[in-house]
Amino acid sequence: MSTTRRLPTPGKATVLALGKAFPSQLIPQDCLVEGFFRDTNCADSAMKEKLARLCKTTTVKTRYTVMSKEILDKYPELAREGSATISQRLTIANEAVTEMAKEASLACFKQWGRPAEDITHVVYVSSSEIRLPGGDLFLASELGLRNDVNRVMLYFLGCYGGVTGLRIAKDIAENNPGSRVLLTTSETTILGFRPPNKSRPYDLVGAALFGDGAAAAIIGADPISGESPFMELSYAVQQFLPGTQNVIDGRLTEEGINFKLGRDLPQKIDDNIEAFCKKLMEKAGKLEDFNDLFWAVHPGGPAILNRLEATLKLKGEKLDCSRRALMDFGNVSSNTIIYVMEYMRDELMNKEKSEEWGLALAFGPGITFEGILLRSLN
């Protein structure tokens, strides 16, 4: 176990605490197929077999979901094809994401050890709600934050939203001395829940892969006595790939949200990831070997992780934290990078000699790459 700590760089943003929260409904992957086809009143055996195959290939073991028997009993139209249900979905989602974000934030405060009143900024990330005012205001009120807390709301970024949130929180912390930024991400699949349909094959992928939950982090520079920074956000880059805006396509309709994924998504990431990572690594100085880093990668799915591992010639254990988060929670969109970082924090603390530098990566609509060069303080 690591017993010495590296000193944080003056003025650089650090991660001071992490938290997570989930809805009460836990679904083992082994039980998902029967439950999903029962809940949607679908008797198509071919689609059922396809979902069963997909559930095995995702490597997910357990997931949490807001959807429940009580919700379906109250809103049976959610399980009917062609029903205009966006209003009902948002009624459920808006309340659920705020509650989960609140619980994740409270867990974060407990780890941080300082009162909620010391939060100066909120960065709120979600692709699961639509309302005015937004969830950032409701969360600030629920947590009892000061009414002059500065709020930033990031909507509909998809899977890279958590890393975007970290980048924005970093910029705020480093440009506002003494500030403490609460980053929260909260997601539910309620907007995309619908019966299986052969004209929407990606719906089955979503049913096999995605989960619900929330995450939180507190970011600040120049830690004071009593705070325990464990990771530094050294340098951040966002980049989009021109001409790829249709590879991940999400559309909000009266029936909810529809997604389409291009089959070339893993290849597009594969073609561009090495140069992107090197751009981040250059900021650390003499880093050349990808295996000299620790890796916190958003687990969009096993295919993306496998391709990244092969392309960068990573050792087998380098993506263990990403694979573990995918296995335990599924792809929870913007939240998942925080779950990966929590596993990574624990892993680095328990190593005899841990890597100093690492990368946090996520990919999403655009195609957009988000990356942060991390420095472990453990």
Tab-separated table of C-alpha atoms in Angstrom:
chain	number	residue	atom	x	y	z
A	1	MET	CA	0.000	0.000	0.000
A	2	SER	CA	1.224	3.482	-0.886
A	3	THR	CA	2.275	5.378	2.282
A	4	THR	CA	3.723	8.598	0.830
A	5	ARG	CA	1.766	11.321	-0.885
A	6	ARG	CA	2.761	13.639	-3.714
A	7	LEU	CA	2.218	17.329	-3.103
A	8	PRO	CA	-0.433	19.066	-5.223
A	9	THR	CA	0.804	21.689	-7.691
A	10	PRO	CA	-0.087	25.197	-6.453
A	11	GLY	CA	-3.029	26.611	-8.372
A	12	LYS	CA	-3.939	23.303	-10.051
A	13	ALA	CA	-7.436	21.814	-9.603
A	14	THR	CA	-7.628	18.666	-7.506
A	15	VAL	CA	-10.353	16.121	-6.800
A	16	LEU	CA	-11.230	16.424	-3.108
A	17	ALA	CA	-14.105	13.929	-2.820
A	18	LEU	CA	-16.311	11.601	-4.858
A	19	GLY	CA	-19.839	10.300	-4.317
A	20	LYS	CA	-22.410	8.165	-6.084
A	21	ALA	CA	-26.072	7.211	-5.732
A	22	PHE	CA	-28.522	4.852	-7.423
A	23	PRO	CA	-32.248	4.173	-7.573
A	24	SER	CA	-33.488	1.315	-5.400
A	25	GLN	CA	-34.281	-1.069	-8.257
A	26	LEU	CA	-31.302	-3.381	-8.884
A	27	ILE	CA	-31.483	-5.651	-11.939
A	28	PRO	CA	-29.128	-8.616	-12.335
A	29	GLN	CA	-28.321	-8.987	-16.033
A	30	ASP	CA	-29.459	-12.626	-15.893
A	31	CYS	CA	-32.998	-11.453	-15.084
A	32	LEU	CA	-33.222	-8.574	-17.547
A	33	VAL	CA	-34.513	-10.334	-20.677
A	34	GLU	CA	-37.535	-11.998	-19.095
A	35	GLY	CA	-38.463	-8.848	-17.206
A	36	PHE	CA	-38.074	-6.532	-20.181
A	37	PHE	CA	-40.238	-8.625	-22.506
A	38	ARG	CA	-42.839	-9.128	-19.786
A	39	ASP	CA	-42.993	-5.405	-18.996
A	40	THR	CA	-43.337	-4.448	-22.683
A	41	ASN	CA	-45.825	-7.236	-23.498
A	42	CYS	CA	-43.641	-8.424	-26.373
A	43	ALA	CA	-43.817	-12.051	-27.557
A	44	ASP	CA	-41.276	-11.875	-30.402
A	45	SER	CA	-38.987	-14.846	-29.706
A	46	ALA	CA	-36.344	-13.822	-32.259
A	47	MET	CA	-35.894	-10.401	-30.645
A	48	LYS	CA	-35.856	-12.028	-27.227
A	49	GLU	CA	-33.019	-14.319	-28.300
A	50	LYS	CA	-31.139	-11.347	-29.763
A	51	LEU	CA	-31.415	-9.404	-26.495
A	52	ALA	CA	-30.211	-12.468	-24.581
A	53	ARG	CA	-27.113	-12.621	-26.804
A	54	LEU	CA	-26.476	-8.895	-26.412
A	55	CYS	CA	-26.762	-9.145	-22.621
A	56	LYS	CA	-23.931	-11.679	-22.600
A	57	THR	CA	-21.634	-9.665	-24.874
A	58	THR	CA	-21.981	-6.407	-22.885
A	59	THR	CA	-20.154	-7.965	-19.858
A	60	VAL	CA	-22.633	-6.120	-17.574
A	61	LYS	CA	-23.592	-8.106	-14.466
A	62	THR	CA	-25.821	-5.675	-12.548
A	63	ARG	CA	-27.544	-2.335	-13.173
A	64	TYR	CA	-29.832	0.043	-11.366
A	65	THR	CA	-32.982	1.501	-12.890
A	66	VAL	CA	-35.614	4.088	-12.015
A	67	MET	CA	-38.212	2.120	-14.001
A	68	SER	CA	-40.348	-0.074	-11.726
A	69	LYS	CA	-43.598	-1.988	-11.598
A	70	GLU	CA	-45.166	0.948	-9.749
A	71	ILE	CA	-44.275	3.339	-12.565
A	72	LEU	CA	-45.576	0.993	-15.260
A	73	ASP	CA	-48.798	0.456	-13.289
A	74	LYS	CA	-49.272	4.225	-13.111
A	75	TYR	CA	-48.184	4.898	-16.710
A	76	PRO	CA	-48.961	1.724	-18.740
A	77	GLU	CA	-48.713	3.786	-21.938
A	78	LEU	CA	-44.907	3.820	-21.522
A	79	ALA	CA	-44.867	0.183	-22.624
A	80	ARG	CA	-47.136	0.731	-25.654
A	81	GLU	CA	-45.730	1.343	-29.117
A	82	GLY	CA	-46.513	4.732	-30.644
A	83	SER	CA	-47.793	6.448	-27.487
A	84	ALA	CA	-47.061	10.167	-27.069
A	85	THR	CA	-45.489	9.943	-23.610
A	86	ILE	CA	-42.763	12.575	-23.433
A	87	SER	CA	-44.677	14.532	-20.786
A	88	GLN	CA	-45.029	11.473	-18.528
A	89	ARG	CA	-41.401	10.500	-19.036
A	90	LEU	CA	-40.146	13.953	-18.075
A	91	THR	CA	-42.398	14.020	-15.002
A	92	ILE	CA	-40.685	10.838	-13.793
A	93	ALA	CA	-37.170	11.712	-14.945
A	94	ASN	CA	-37.015	15.289	-13.643
A	95	GLU	CA	-37.817	14.185	-10.093
A	96	ALA	CA	-35.612	11.088	-10.233
A	97	VAL	CA	-32.441	12.787	-11.462
A	98	THR	CA	-32.680	15.519	-8.820
A	99	GLU	CA	-33.142	12.981	-6.029
A	100	MET	CA	-30.194	10.862	-7.212
A	101	ALA	CA	-27.985	13.942	-7.671
A	102	LYS	CA	-28.867	15.050	-4.150
A	103	GLU	CA	-27.925	11.679	-2.645
A	104	ALA	CA	-24.637	11.542	-4.573
A	105	SER	CA	-23.805	15.092	-3.463
A	106	LEU	CA	-24.542	14.320	0.188
A	107	ALA	CA	-22.225	11.302	-0.010
A	108	CYS	CA	-19.584	13.620	-1.470
A	109	PHE	CA	-20.007	16.187	1.315
A	110	LYS	CA	-19.594	13.456	3.931
A	111	GLN	CA	-16.285	12.384	2.387
A	112	TRP	CA	-15.140	15.990	1.936
A	113	GLY	CA	-15.813	16.928	5.559
A	114	ARG	CA	-16.859	20.530	4.947
A	115	PRO	CA	-20.381	22.042	5.004
A	116	ALA	CA	-22.546	22.561	1.915
A	117	GLU	CA	-22.361	26.330	2.478
A	118	ASP	CA	-18.688	26.226	1.422
A	119	ILE	CA	-19.641	25.254	-2.143
A	120	THR	CA	-19.154	28.295	-4.392
A	121	HIS	CA	-20.043	26.783	-7.801
A	122	VAL	CA	-22.227	23.969	-9.160
A	123	VAL	CA	-21.697	22.204	-12.486
A	124	TYR	CA	-24.764	20.080	-13.238
A	125	VAL	CA	-24.685	17.476	-16.033
A	126	SER	CA	-27.638	15.457	-17.373
A	127	SER	CA	-29.005	14.094	-20.634
A	128	SER	CA	-32.156	12.874	-18.888
A	129	GLU	CA	-34.244	15.946	-18.045
A	130	ILE	CA	-35.734	19.036	-19.681
A	131	ARG	CA	-37.239	21.884	-17.652
A	132	LEU	CA	-36.934	25.543	-16.769
A	133	PRO	CA	-35.513	26.247	-14.282
A	134	GLY	CA	-33.163	23.309	-14.597
A	135	GLY	CA	-32.023	20.629	-12.204
A	136	ASP	CA	-29.084	22.788	-11.126
A	137	LEU	CA	-31.459	25.153	-9.296
A	138	PHE	CA	-33.537	22.366	-7.748
A	139	LEU	CA	-30.362	20.611	-6.575
A	140	ALA	CA	-28.928	23.787	-5.049
A	141	SER	CA	-32.197	24.342	-3.167
A	142	GLU	CA	-32.446	20.733	-1.974
A	143	LEU	CA	-28.855	20.781	-0.690
A	144	GLY	CA	-29.254	24.119	1.079
A	145	LEU	CA	-26.495	25.791	-0.914
A	146	ARG	CA	-26.088	29.555	-0.710
A	147	ASN	CA	-28.418	31.458	-3.002
A	148	ASP	CA	-25.434	33.212	-4.588
A	149	VAL	CA	-23.820	29.908	-5.625
A	150	ASN	CA	-22.710	30.121	-9.275
A	151	ARG	CA	-24.415	27.462	-11.431
A	152	VAL	CA	-23.522	25.934	-14.792
A	153	MET	CA	-25.880	23.469	-16.481
A	154	LEU	CA	-24.664	21.039	-19.183
A	155	TYR	CA	-27.487	19.251	-21.010
A	156	PHE	CA	-27.507	16.414	-23.547
A	157	LEU	CA	-23.808	15.777	-23.937
A	158	GLY	CA	-24.281	12.046	-23.580
A	159	CYS	CA	-21.423	9.777	-22.543
A	160	TYR	CA	-18.677	12.406	-22.521
A	161	GLY	CA	-20.594	14.764	-20.214
A	162	GLY	CA	-18.821	13.666	-17.032
A	163	VAL	CA	-15.366	14.517	-18.406
A	164	THR	CA	-16.709	17.812	-19.788
A	165	GLY	CA	-17.999	18.557	-16.300
A	166	LEU	CA	-14.561	17.859	-14.828
A	167	ARG	CA	-12.966	20.153	-17.419
A	168	ILE	CA	-15.397	23.009	-16.653
A	169	ALA	CA	-14.974	22.481	-12.894
A	170	LYS	CA	-11.186	22.573	-13.359
A	171	ASP	CA	-11.363	25.886	-15.220
A	172	ILE	CA	-13.616	27.401	-12.558
A	173	ALA	CA	-11.470	26.193	-9.651
A	174	GLU	CA	-8.224	27.440	-11.172
A	175	ASN	CA	-9.602	30.858	-12.103
A	176	ASN	CA	-11.458	31.587	-8.856
A	177	PRO	CA	-9.043	31.292	-5.903
A	178	GLY	CA	-10.608	29.627	-2.881
A	179	SER	CA	-13.581	28.288	-4.848
A	180	ARG	CA	-15.000	24.809	-4.283
A	181	VAL	CA	-16.947	23.332	-7.177
A	182	LEU	CA	-19.626	20.655	-6.824
A	183	LEU	CA	-19.880	18.607	-10.018
A	184	THR	CA	-22.956	16.416	-10.251
A	185	THR	CA	-24.038	14.067	-13.035
A	186	SER	CA	-27.382	12.292	-13.004
A	187	GLU	CA	-28.953	10.009	-15.600
A	188	THR	CA	-31.964	7.754	-16.136
A	189	THR	CA	-33.018	5.611	-19.099
A	190	ILE	CA	-36.698	6.519	-18.633
A	191	LEU	CA	-36.650	8.728	-21.748
A	192	GLY	CA	-35.559	5.804	-23.913
A	193	PHE	CA	-37.656	2.965	-22.449
A	194	ARG	CA	-39.984	1.475	-25.075
A	195	PRO	CA	-41.120	-1.874	-26.484
A	196	PRO	CA	-38.671	-3.696	-28.777
A	197	ASN	CA	-39.211	-3.003	-32.466
A	198	LYS	CA	-37.351	-4.481	-35.444
A	199	SER	CA	-37.176	-1.028	-37.044
A	200	ARG	CA	-35.145	0.208	-34.041
A	201	PRO	CA	-32.405	-2.384	-33.512
A	202	TYR	CA	-30.336	-0.077	-31.323
A	203	ASP	CA	-33.098	-0.104	-28.690
A	204	LEU	CA	-32.018	-3.641	-27.788
A	205	VAL	CA	-28.402	-2.536	-27.392
A	206	GLY	CA	-29.571	0.206	-25.033
A	207	ALA	CA	-31.702	-2.258	-23.066
A	208	ALA	CA	-28.687	-4.558	-22.660
A	209	LEU	CA	-26.125	-1.881	-21.794
A	210	PHE	CA	-27.430	1.267	-20.085
A	211	GLY	CA	-28.217	1.892	-16.427
A	212	ASP	CA	-29.353	4.705	-14.119
A	213	GLY	CA	-27.602	6.569	-11.322
A	214	ALA	CA	-25.817	9.728	-10.258
A	215	ALA	CA	-22.304	10.785	-9.325
A	216	ALA	CA	-20.663	13.777	-7.694
A	217	ALA	CA	-17.204	15.246	-7.220
A	218	ILE	CA	-15.811	18.242	-5.373
A	219	ILE	CA	-13.057	20.084	-7.212
A	220	GLY	CA	-10.787	22.779	-5.806
A	221	ALA	CA	-7.259	24.165	-6.032
A	222	ASP	CA	-4.838	24.740	-3.147
A	223	PRO	CA	-6.365	22.327	-0.592
A	224	ILE	CA	-6.619	23.529	2.995
A	225	SER	CA	-6.135	21.645	6.251
A	226	GLY	CA	-8.675	18.837	6.585
A	227	GLU	CA	-9.096	18.315	2.845
A	228	SER	CA	-7.652	15.181	1.233
A	229	PRO	CA	-6.901	15.666	-2.475
A	230	PHE	CA	-6.085	12.418	-4.243
A	231	MET	CA	-5.956	13.400	-7.917
A	232	GLU	CA	-4.892	16.485	-9.830
A	233	LEU	CA	-6.594	17.633	-13.042
A	234	SER	CA	-3.467	18.694	-14.878
A	235	TYR	CA	-4.532	19.452	-18.465
A	236	ALA	CA	-7.756	19.051	-20.454
A	237	VAL	CA	-8.584	18.762	-24.150
A	238	GLN	CA	-11.844	18.491	-26.079
A	239	GLN	CA	-11.845	17.596	-29.773
A	240	PHE	CA	-14.502	16.674	-32.326
A	241	LEU	CA	-14.022	14.623	-35.486
A	242	PRO	CA	-15.278	16.591	-38.517
A	243	GLY	CA	-17.972	14.892	-40.571
A	244	THR	CA	-18.975	12.377	-37.881
A	245	GLN	CA	-21.989	14.163	-36.385
A	246	ASN	CA	-24.364	11.418	-37.562
A	247	VAL	CA	-22.408	8.471	-36.126
A	248	ILE	CA	-24.115	8.942	-32.736
A	249	ASP	CA	-27.556	10.348	-33.456
A	250	GLY	CA	-30.115	11.122	-30.740
A	251	ARG	CA	-33.554	12.612	-31.439
A	252	LEU	CA	-36.181	13.685	-28.912
A	253	THR	CA	-39.711	12.811	-30.077
A	254	GLU	CA	-43.183	12.682	-28.568
A	255	GLU	CA	-42.427	9.047	-27.664
A	256	GLY	CA	-39.157	9.796	-25.860
A	257	ILE	CA	-35.597	9.776	-27.122
A	258	ASN	CA	-34.386	7.644	-30.025
A	259	PHE	CA	-30.727	6.744	-30.544
A	260	LYS	CA	-28.869	5.412	-33.537
A	261	LEU	CA	-25.257	4.311	-33.417
A	262	GLY	CA	-23.159	3.897	-36.527
A	263	ARG	CA	-21.369	0.578	-36.826
A	264	ASP	CA	-18.175	2.484	-37.557
A	265	LEU	CA	-18.070	4.164	-34.117
A	266	PRO	CA	-15.361	1.870	-32.651
A	267	GLN	CA	-13.270	2.257	-35.823
A	268	LYS	CA	-13.582	6.070	-35.793
A	269	ILE	CA	-12.381	6.155	-32.203
A	270	ASP	CA	-9.655	3.641	-33.028
A	271	ASP	CA	-8.345	5.783	-35.911
A	272	ASN	CA	-7.966	8.918	-33.791
A	273	ILE	CA	-7.294	7.842	-30.215
A	274	GLU	CA	-3.496	7.498	-30.334
A	275	ALA	CA	-2.848	11.059	-31.517
A	276	PHE	CA	-5.378	12.404	-29.017
A	277	CYS	CA	-3.713	10.625	-26.096
A	278	LYS	CA	-0.245	11.775	-27.166
A	279	LYS	CA	-1.466	15.366	-27.198
A	280	LEU	CA	-2.385	14.991	-23.516
A	281	MET	CA	0.766	13.062	-22.584
A	282	GLU	CA	3.048	15.768	-23.992
A	283	LYS	CA	2.002	18.044	-21.138
A	284	ALA	CA	3.520	15.652	-18.578
A	285	GLY	CA	7.021	15.854	-20.061
A	286	LYS	CA	8.896	12.626	-20.778
A	287	LEU	CA	5.972	10.194	-20.954
A	288	GLU	CA	6.222	7.967	-24.030
A	289	ASP	CA	4.843	4.520	-23.188
A	290	PHE	CA	1.075	4.261	-22.761
A	291	ASN	CA	1.680	1.544	-20.158
A	292	ASP	CA	3.448	4.052	-17.902
A	293	LEU	CA	0.027	5.650	-17.301
A	294	PHE	CA	-3.040	4.663	-15.324
A	295	TRP	CA	-6.266	4.726	-17.364
A	296	ALA	CA	-9.760	5.938	-16.451
A	297	VAL	CA	-11.764	5.384	-19.643
A	298	HIS	CA	-15.519	5.773	-19.979
A	299	PRO	CA	-16.726	2.227	-20.755
A	300	GLY	CA	-19.115	2.965	-23.617
A	301	GLY	CA	-19.131	-0.765	-24.278
A	302	PRO	CA	-16.707	-3.694	-24.363
A	303	ALA	CA	-15.930	-3.235	-28.075
A	304	ILE	CA	-14.586	0.288	-27.519
A	305	LEU	CA	-12.460	-0.833	-24.568
A	306	ASN	CA	-11.119	-3.832	-26.487
A	307	ARG	CA	-10.186	-1.746	-29.515
A	308	LEU	CA	-8.509	0.932	-27.398
A	309	GLU	CA	-6.544	-1.715	-25.500
A	310	ALA	CA	-5.349	-3.328	-28.734
A	311	THR	CA	-4.535	-0.083	-30.561
A	312	LEU	CA	-2.499	1.392	-27.711
A	313	LYS	CA	-0.992	-2.015	-26.820
A	314	LEU	CA	-2.095	-1.658	-23.210
A	315	LYS	CA	-1.366	-4.378	-20.684
A	316	GLY	CA	-4.380	-6.459	-19.718
A	317	GLU	CA	-4.915	-4.855	-16.321
A	318	LYS	CA	-4.783	-1.224	-17.520
A	319	LEU	CA	-8.530	-0.976	-18.213
A	320	ASP	CA	-9.628	-3.060	-15.218
A	321	CYS	CA	-11.330	-0.117	-13.475
A	322	SER	CA	-13.340	0.707	-16.612
A	323	ARG	CA	-14.344	-2.929	-17.099
A	324	ARG	CA	-15.319	-3.229	-13.437
A	325	ALA	CA	-17.537	-0.134	-13.581
A	326	LEU	CA	-19.236	-1.469	-16.719
A	327	MET	CA	-19.783	-4.820	-15.051
A	328	ASP	CA	-21.185	-3.356	-11.812
A	329	PHE	CA	-23.326	-0.479	-13.151
A	330	GLY	CA	-23.590	-0.728	-16.947
A	331	ASN	CA	-23.019	2.340	-19.092
A	332	VAL	CA	-24.548	5.126	-16.981
A	333	SER	CA	-23.696	7.822	-19.528
A	334	SER	CA	-22.032	10.903	-17.983
A	335	ASN	CA	-21.804	9.332	-14.492
A	336	THR	CA	-19.651	6.386	-15.406
A	337	ILE	CA	-16.292	8.164	-15.523
A	338	ILE	CA	-16.734	9.127	-11.852
A	339	TYR	CA	-17.369	5.467	-10.941
A	340	VAL	CA	-14.209	4.519	-12.854
A	341	MET	CA	-12.193	7.221	-11.076
A	342	GLU	CA	-13.417	5.991	-7.695
A	343	TYR	CA	-12.208	2.471	-8.485
A	344	MET	CA	-8.953	3.948	-9.795
A	345	ARG	CA	-8.414	5.969	-6.608
A	346	ASP	CA	-8.746	2.820	-4.499
A	347	GLU	CA	-6.456	0.848	-6.812
A	348	LEU	CA	-3.709	3.481	-6.740
A	349	MET	CA	-3.898	3.737	-2.940
A	350	ASN	CA	-3.369	-0.009	-2.574
A	351	LYS	CA	-0.414	-0.271	-4.955
A	352	GLU	CA	3.114	-0.556	-3.547
A	353	LYS	CA	4.355	1.744	-6.309
A	354	SER	CA	1.642	3.514	-8.266
A	355	GLU	CA	1.832	5.474	-11.518
A	356	GLU	CA	1.989	9.241	-11.139
A	357	TRP	CA	0.289	10.145	-14.423
A	358	GLY	CA	-2.905	8.912	-16.054
A	359	LEU	CA	-5.618	9.777	-18.539
A	360	ALA	CA	-9.375	10.200	-18.149
A	361	LEU	CA	-11.126	9.689	-21.498
A	362	ALA	CA	-14.688	9.715	-22.799
A	363	PHE	CA	-16.310	9.687	-26.228
A	364	GLY	CA	-19.764	10.782	-27.330
A	365	PRO	CA	-21.929	12.575	-29.888
A	366	GLY	CA	-19.969	14.648	-32.352
A	367	ILE	CA	-17.960	12.345	-32.408
A	368	THR	CA	-16.468	14.248	-29.466
A	369	PHE	CA	-13.361	13.220	-27.531
A	370	GLU	CA	-12.867	14.547	-24.009
A	371	GLY	CA	-9.586	13.927	-22.217
A	372	ILE	CA	-7.882	15.005	-19.014
A	373	LEU	CA	-4.276	14.394	-18.005
A	374	LEU	CA	-4.476	13.254	-14.395
A	375	ARG	CA	-1.794	13.227	-11.725
A	376	SER	CA	-2.173	10.858	-8.784
A	377	LEU	CA	-1.310	12.352	-5.406
A	378	ASN	CA	-1.244	8.968	-3.661
